[in-house]
Tab-separated table of C-alpha atoms and ligand atoms in Angstrom:
chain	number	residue	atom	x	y	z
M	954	UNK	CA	-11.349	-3.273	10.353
M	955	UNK	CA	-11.332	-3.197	6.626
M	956	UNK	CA	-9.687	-6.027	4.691
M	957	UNK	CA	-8.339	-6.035	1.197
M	958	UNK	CA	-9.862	-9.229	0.225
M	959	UNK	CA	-13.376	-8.094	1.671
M	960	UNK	CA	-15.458	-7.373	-0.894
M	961	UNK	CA	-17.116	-4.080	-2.619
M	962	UNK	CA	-20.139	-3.320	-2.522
M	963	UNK	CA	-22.188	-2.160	-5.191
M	964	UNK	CA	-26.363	-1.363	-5.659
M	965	UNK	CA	-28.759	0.527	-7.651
M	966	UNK	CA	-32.429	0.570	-7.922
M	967	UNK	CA	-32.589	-2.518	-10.331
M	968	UNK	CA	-30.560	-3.406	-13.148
M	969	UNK	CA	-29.179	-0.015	-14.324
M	970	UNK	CA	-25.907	-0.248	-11.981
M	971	UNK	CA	-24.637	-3.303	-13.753
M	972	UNK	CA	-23.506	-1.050	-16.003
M	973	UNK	CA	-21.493	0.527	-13.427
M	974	UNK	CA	-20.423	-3.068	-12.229
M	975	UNK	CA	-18.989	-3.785	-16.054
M	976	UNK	CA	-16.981	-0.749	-15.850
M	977	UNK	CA	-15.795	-1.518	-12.261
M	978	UNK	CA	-15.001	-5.256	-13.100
M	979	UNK	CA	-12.531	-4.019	-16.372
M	980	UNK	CA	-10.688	-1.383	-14.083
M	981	UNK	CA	-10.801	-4.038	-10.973
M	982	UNK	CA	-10.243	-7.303	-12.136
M	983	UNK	CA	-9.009	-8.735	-8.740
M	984	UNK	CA	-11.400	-7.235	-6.648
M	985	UNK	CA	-14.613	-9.034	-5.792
M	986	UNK	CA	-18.195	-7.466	-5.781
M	987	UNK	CA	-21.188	-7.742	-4.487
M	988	UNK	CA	-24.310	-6.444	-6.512
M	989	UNK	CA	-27.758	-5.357	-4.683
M	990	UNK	CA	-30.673	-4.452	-7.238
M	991	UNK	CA	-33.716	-3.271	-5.609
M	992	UNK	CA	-35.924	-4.437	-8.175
M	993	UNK	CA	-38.804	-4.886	-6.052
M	994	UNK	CA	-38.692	-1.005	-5.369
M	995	UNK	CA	-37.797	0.145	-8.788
M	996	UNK	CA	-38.213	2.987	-10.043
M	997	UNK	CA	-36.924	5.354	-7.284
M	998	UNK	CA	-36.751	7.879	-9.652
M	999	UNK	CA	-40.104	8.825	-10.854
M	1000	UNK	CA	-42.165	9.185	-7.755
M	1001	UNK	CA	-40.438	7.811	-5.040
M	1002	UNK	CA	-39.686	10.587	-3.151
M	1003	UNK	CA	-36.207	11.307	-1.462
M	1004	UNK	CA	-37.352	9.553	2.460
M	1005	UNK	CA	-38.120	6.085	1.075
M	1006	UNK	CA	-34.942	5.919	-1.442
M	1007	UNK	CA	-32.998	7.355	1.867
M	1008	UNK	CA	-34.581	4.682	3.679
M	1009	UNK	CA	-34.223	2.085	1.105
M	1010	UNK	CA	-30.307	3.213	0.649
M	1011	UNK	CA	-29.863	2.949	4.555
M	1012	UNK	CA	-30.890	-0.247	5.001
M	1013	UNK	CA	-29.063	-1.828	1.815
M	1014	UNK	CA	-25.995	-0.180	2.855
M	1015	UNK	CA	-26.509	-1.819	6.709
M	1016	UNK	CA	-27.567	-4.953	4.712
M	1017	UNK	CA	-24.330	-5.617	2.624
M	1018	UNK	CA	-22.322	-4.610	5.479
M	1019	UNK	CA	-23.528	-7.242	7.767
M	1020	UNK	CA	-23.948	-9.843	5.464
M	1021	UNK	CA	-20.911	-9.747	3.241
M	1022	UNK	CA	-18.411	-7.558	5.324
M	1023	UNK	CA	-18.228	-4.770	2.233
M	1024	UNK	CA	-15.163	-2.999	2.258
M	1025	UNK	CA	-16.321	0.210	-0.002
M	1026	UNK	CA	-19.955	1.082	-1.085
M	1027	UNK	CA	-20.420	1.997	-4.736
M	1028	UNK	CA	-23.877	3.863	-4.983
M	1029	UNK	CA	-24.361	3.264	-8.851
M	1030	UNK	CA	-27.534	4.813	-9.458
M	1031	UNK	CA	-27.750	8.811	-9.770
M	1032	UNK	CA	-30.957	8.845	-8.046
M	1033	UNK	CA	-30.379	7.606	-4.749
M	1034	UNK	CA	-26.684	9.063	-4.503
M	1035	UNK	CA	-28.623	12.814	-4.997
M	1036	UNK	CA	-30.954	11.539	-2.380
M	1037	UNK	CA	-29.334	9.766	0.426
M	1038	UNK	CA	-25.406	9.874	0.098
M	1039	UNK	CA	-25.047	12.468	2.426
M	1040	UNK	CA	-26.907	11.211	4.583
M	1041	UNK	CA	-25.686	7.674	4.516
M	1042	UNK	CA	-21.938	9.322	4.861
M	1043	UNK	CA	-23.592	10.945	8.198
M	1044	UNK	CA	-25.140	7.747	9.506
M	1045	UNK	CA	-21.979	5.280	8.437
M	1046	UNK	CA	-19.022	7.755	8.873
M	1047	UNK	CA	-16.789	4.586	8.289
M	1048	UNK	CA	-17.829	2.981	5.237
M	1049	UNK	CA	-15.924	4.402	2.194
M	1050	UNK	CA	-18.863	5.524	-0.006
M	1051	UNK	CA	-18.291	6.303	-4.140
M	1052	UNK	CA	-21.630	8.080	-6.093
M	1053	UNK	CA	-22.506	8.370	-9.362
M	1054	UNK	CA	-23.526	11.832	-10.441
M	1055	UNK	CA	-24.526	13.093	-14.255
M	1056	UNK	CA	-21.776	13.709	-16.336
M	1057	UNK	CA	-22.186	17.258	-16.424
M	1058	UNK	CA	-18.550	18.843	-16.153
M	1059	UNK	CA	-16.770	16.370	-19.316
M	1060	UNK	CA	-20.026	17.174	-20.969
M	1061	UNK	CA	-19.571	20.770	-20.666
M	1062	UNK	CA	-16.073	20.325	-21.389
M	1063	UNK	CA	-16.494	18.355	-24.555
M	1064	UNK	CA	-19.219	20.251	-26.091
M	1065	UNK	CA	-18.298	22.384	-28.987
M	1066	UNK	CA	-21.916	24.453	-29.537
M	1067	UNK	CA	-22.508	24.934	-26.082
M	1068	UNK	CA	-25.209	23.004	-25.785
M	1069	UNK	CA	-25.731	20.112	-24.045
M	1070	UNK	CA	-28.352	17.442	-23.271
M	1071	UNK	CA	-29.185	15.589	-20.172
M	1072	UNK	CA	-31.346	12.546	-19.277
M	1073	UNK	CA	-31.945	11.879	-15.953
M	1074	UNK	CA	-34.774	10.662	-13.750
M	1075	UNK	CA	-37.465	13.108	-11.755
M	1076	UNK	CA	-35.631	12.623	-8.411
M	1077	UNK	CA	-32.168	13.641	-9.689
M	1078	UNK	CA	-33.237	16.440	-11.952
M	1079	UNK	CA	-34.987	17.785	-9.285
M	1080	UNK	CA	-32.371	17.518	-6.852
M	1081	UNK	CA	-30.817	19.827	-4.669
M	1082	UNK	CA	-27.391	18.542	-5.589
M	1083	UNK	CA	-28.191	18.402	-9.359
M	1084	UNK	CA	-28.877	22.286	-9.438
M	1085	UNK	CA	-25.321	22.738	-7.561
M	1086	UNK	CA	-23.413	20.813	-10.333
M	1087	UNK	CA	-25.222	22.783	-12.819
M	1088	UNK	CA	-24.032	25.790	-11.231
M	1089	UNK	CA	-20.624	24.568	-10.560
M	1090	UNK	CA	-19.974	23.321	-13.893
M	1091	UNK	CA	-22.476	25.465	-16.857
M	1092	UNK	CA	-20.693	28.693	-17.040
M	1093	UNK	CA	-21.304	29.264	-20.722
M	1094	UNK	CA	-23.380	26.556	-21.694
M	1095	UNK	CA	-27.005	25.776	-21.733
M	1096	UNK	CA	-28.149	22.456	-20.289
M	1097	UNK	CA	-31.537	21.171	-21.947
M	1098	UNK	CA	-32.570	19.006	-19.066
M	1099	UNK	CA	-35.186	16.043	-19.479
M	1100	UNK	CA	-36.957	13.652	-16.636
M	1101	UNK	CA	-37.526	10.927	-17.959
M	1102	UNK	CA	-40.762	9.652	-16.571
M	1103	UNK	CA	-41.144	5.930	-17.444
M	1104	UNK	CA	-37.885	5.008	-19.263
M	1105	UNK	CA	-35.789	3.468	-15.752
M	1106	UNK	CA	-38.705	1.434	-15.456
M	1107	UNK	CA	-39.316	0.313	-19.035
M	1108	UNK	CA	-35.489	-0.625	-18.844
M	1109	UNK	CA	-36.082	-3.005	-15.531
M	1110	UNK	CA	-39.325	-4.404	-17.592
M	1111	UNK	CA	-37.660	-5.759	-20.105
M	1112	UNK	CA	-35.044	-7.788	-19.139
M	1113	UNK	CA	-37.690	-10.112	-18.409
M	1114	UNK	CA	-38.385	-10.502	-22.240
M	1115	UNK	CA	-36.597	-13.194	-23.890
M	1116	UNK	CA	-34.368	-10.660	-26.539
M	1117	UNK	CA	-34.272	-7.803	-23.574
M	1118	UNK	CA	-33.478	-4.629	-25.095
M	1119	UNK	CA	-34.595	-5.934	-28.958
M	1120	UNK	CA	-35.433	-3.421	-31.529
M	1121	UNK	CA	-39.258	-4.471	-31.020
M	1122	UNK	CA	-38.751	-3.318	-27.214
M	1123	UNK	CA	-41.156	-0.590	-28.356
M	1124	UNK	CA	-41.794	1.317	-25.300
M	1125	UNK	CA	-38.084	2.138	-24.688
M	1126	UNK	CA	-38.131	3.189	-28.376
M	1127	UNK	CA	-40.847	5.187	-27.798
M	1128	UNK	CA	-39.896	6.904	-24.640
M	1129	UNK	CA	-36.373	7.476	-26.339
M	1130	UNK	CA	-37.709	9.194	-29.274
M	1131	UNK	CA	-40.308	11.000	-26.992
M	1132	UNK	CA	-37.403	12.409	-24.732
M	1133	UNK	CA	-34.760	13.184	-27.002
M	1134	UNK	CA	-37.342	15.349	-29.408
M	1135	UNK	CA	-38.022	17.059	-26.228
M	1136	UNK	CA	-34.790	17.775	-25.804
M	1137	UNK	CA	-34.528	20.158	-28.813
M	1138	UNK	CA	-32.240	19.695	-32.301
M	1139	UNK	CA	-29.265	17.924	-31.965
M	1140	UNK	CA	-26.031	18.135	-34.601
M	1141	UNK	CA	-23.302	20.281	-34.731
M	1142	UNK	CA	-24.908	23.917	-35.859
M	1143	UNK	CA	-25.122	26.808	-34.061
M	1144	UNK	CA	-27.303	26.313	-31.151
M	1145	UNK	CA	-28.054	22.212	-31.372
M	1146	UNK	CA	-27.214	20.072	-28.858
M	1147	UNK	CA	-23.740	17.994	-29.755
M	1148	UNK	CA	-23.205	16.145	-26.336
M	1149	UNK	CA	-25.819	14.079	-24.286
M	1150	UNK	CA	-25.735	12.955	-20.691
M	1151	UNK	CA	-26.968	10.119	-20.025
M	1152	UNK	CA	-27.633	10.611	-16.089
M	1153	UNK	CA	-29.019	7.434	-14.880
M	1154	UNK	CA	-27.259	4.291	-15.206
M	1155	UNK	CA	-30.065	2.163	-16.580
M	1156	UNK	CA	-29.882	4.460	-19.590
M	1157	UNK	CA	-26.451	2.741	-20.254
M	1158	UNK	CA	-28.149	0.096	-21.639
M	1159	UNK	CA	-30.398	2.200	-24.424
M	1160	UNK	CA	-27.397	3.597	-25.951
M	1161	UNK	CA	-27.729	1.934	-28.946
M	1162	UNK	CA	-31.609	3.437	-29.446
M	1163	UNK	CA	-29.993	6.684	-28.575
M	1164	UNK	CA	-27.400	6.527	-31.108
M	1165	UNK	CA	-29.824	5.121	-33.781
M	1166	UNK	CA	-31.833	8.193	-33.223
M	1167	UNK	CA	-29.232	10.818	-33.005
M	1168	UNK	CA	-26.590	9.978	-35.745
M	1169	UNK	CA	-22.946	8.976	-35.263
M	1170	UNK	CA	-21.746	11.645	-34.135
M	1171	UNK	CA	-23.601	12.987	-30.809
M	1172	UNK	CA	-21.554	12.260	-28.118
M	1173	UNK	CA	-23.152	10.126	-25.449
M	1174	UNK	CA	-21.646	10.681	-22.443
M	1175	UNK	CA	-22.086	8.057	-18.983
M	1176	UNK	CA	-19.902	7.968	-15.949
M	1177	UNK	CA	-19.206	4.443	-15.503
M	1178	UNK	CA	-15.140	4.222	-16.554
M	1179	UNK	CA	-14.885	7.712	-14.222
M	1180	UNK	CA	-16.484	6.347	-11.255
M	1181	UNK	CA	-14.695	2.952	-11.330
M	1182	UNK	CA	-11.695	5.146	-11.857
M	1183	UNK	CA	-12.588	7.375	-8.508
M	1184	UNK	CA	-13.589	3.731	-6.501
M	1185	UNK	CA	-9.946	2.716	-7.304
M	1186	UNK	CA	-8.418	5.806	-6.081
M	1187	UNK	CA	-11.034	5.356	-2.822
M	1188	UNK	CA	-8.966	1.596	-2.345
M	1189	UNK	CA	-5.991	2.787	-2.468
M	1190	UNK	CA	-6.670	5.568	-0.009
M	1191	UNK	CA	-8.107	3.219	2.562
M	1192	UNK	CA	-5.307	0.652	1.978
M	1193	UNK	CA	-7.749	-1.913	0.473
M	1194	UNK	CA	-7.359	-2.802	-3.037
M	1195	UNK	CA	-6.748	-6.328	-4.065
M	1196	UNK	CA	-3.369	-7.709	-5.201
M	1197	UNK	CA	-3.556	-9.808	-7.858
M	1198	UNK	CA	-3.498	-13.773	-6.449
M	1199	UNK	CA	-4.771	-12.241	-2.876
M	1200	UNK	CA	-7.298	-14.121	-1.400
M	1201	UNK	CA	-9.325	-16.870	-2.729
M	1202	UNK	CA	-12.798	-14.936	-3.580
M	1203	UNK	CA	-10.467	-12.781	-6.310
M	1204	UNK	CA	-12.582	-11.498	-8.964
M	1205	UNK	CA	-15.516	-13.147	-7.396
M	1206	UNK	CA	-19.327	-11.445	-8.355
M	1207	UNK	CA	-22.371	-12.195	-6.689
M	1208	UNK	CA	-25.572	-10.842	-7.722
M	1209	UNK	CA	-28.895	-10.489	-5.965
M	1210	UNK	CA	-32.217	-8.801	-6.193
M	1211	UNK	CA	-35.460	-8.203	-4.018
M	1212	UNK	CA	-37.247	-8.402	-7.415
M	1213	UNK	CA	-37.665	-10.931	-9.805
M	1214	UNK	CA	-34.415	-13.825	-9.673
M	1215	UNK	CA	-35.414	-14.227	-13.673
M	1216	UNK	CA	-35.143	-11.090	-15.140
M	1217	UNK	CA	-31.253	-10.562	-12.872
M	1218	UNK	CA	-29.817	-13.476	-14.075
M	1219	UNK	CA	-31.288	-12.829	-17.933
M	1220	UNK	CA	-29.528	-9.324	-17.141
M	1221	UNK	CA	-26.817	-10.679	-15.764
M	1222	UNK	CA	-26.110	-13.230	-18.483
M	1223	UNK	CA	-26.329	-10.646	-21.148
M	1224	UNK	CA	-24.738	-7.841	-19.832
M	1225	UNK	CA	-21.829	-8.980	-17.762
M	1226	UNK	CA	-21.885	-12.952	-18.881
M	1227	UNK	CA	-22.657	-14.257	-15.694
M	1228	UNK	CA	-24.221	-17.556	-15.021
M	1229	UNK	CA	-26.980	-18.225	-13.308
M	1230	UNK	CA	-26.216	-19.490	-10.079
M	1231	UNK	CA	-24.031	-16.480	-9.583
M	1232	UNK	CA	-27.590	-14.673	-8.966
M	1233	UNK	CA	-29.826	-14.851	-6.085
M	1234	UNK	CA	-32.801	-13.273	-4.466
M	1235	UNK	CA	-32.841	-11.761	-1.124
M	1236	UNK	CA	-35.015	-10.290	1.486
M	1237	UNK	CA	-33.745	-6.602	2.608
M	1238	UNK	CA	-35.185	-5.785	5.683
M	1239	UNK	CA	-37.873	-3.335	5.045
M	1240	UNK	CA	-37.057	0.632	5.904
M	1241	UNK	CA	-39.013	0.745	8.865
M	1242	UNK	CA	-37.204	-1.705	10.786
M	1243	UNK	CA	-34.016	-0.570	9.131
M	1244	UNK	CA	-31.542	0.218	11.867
P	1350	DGL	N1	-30.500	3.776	-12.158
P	1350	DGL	C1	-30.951	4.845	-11.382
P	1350	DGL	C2	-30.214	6.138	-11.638
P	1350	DGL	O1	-29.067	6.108	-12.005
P	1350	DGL	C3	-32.375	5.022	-11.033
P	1350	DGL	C4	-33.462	4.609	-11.925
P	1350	DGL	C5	-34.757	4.594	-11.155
P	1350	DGL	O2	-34.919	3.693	-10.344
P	1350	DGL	O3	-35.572	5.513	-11.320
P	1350	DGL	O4	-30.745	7.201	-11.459
């Protein structure tokens, strides 16, 4: 039975999918959301491996089902949706699942040289459903694709800091500039790269490195609005999105992590202005006993 004033669901690795959640809470103001980052676990995307983030992804999903009644499941974190959504829809037919994938066809779309950046973790870029949306959506361009060893990880690291994401956050400077020159030329010539995906959603919250590496005017491209768009469409479909003044939890977040309770709420606080208490740590069974 799914209820309108049930919440959504929403997890990622760590941090990176409150960027997702920001973009969800401005297009869904009355609905309320539950947030699962598997800090403790982070990175999934470097070296991971596709059975542990399916396992991880199976039991979150069974854990924020049983524990807060989710209406919807938002997998905000490119990684695990190339990994384990499929699978997940196979396992929990019934649960309304949205993923996030790389931006690749606005990208494409928006691009005036043809060429077109992305940076995504190991585990998506080497996915098998990464290659299809390359295929599905590159006819005449050229995707320069990076993994981005290191970066996800940096990201989770340092919201622990006291001034997370500061210009003396040197390692995610570092990485940034390491990546992007990797990349190849970027501007507006012949042959340079004019659009850049950012394809994991912690990478959200380097766009301002990005930018102060690139120029002005590279377009940096993320799929948070799109996806919050698509998990509104998903509601409607299944009957289930809020009214405004239904239900007393309207609006309502409520954060947890099965890393470090700190470094969420610091997160938390800056990126979504959340207090404290709205932030807890949990235990998630581990995959083994997963059902
Ligand atoms: N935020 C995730 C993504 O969108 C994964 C980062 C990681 O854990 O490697 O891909």
């Amino acid at each position: 039975m799914i209820f309108s004033t049930s919440p959504v669901g929403v997890f990622d690795s760590g941090i990176g999918g409150l960027s997702v959640l920001q973009a969800l809470r401005h297009e869904l103001p009355h609905e309320s959301f539950v947030y699962l980052a598997d800090s403790g676990n982070a990175p999934y995307g470097d070296a991971r491996g596709d059975v542990f983030v399916q396992q991880r992804t199976r039991a979150i999903a069974h854990y924020l089902r049983e524990q807060y009644a989710i209406k919807a499941l938002v997998i905000a974190c490119n990684t695990a949706t190339a990994a384990a959504v499929e699978m997940l829809r196979a396992h929990m037919p019934d649960l309304p699942l949205i993923g996030v994938e790389p931006a690749i066809k606005p990208a494409a779309l928006s691009s005036q040289t043809g060429h077109v950046g992305v940076m995504a973790t190991r585990g998506t870029v080497s996915s098998a459903r990464f290659t299809k949306l390359l295929a599905m959506h590159g006819g005449g361009r050229q995707f320069h694709v990076q993994a981005c060893d290191g970066l996800a990880k940096a990201i989770e690291q340092s919201t622990e800091e006291p001034e997370p994401l500061s210009p003396e956050t040197t390692e995610i400077r570092a990485l940034c500039a390491r990546y992007t020159s990797a990349l190849g030329h970027f501007g507006h010539k012949t042959g340079e790269i004019d659009a850049l995906v950012l394809g994991c959603t912690h990478y959200v919250f380097v766009r301002e490195h990005l930018r102060a590496l690139l120029g002005p005017d590279i377009q940096l491209i993320d799929t948070g609005a799109a996806v919050a768009r698509q998990t509104r469409r998903v509601l409607l479909q299944i009957q289930a999105l809020a009214a405004e003044g239904e239900g007393k939890a309207q609006g309502r977040m409520h954060l947890m992590t099965t890393g470090s309770l700190a470094a969420l709420q610091s997160a938390a606080r800056r990126w979504l202005e959340l207090p404290a208490q709205d932030c807890s740590a949990v235990v998630v069974p581990e995959p083994a006993v997963a059902a």
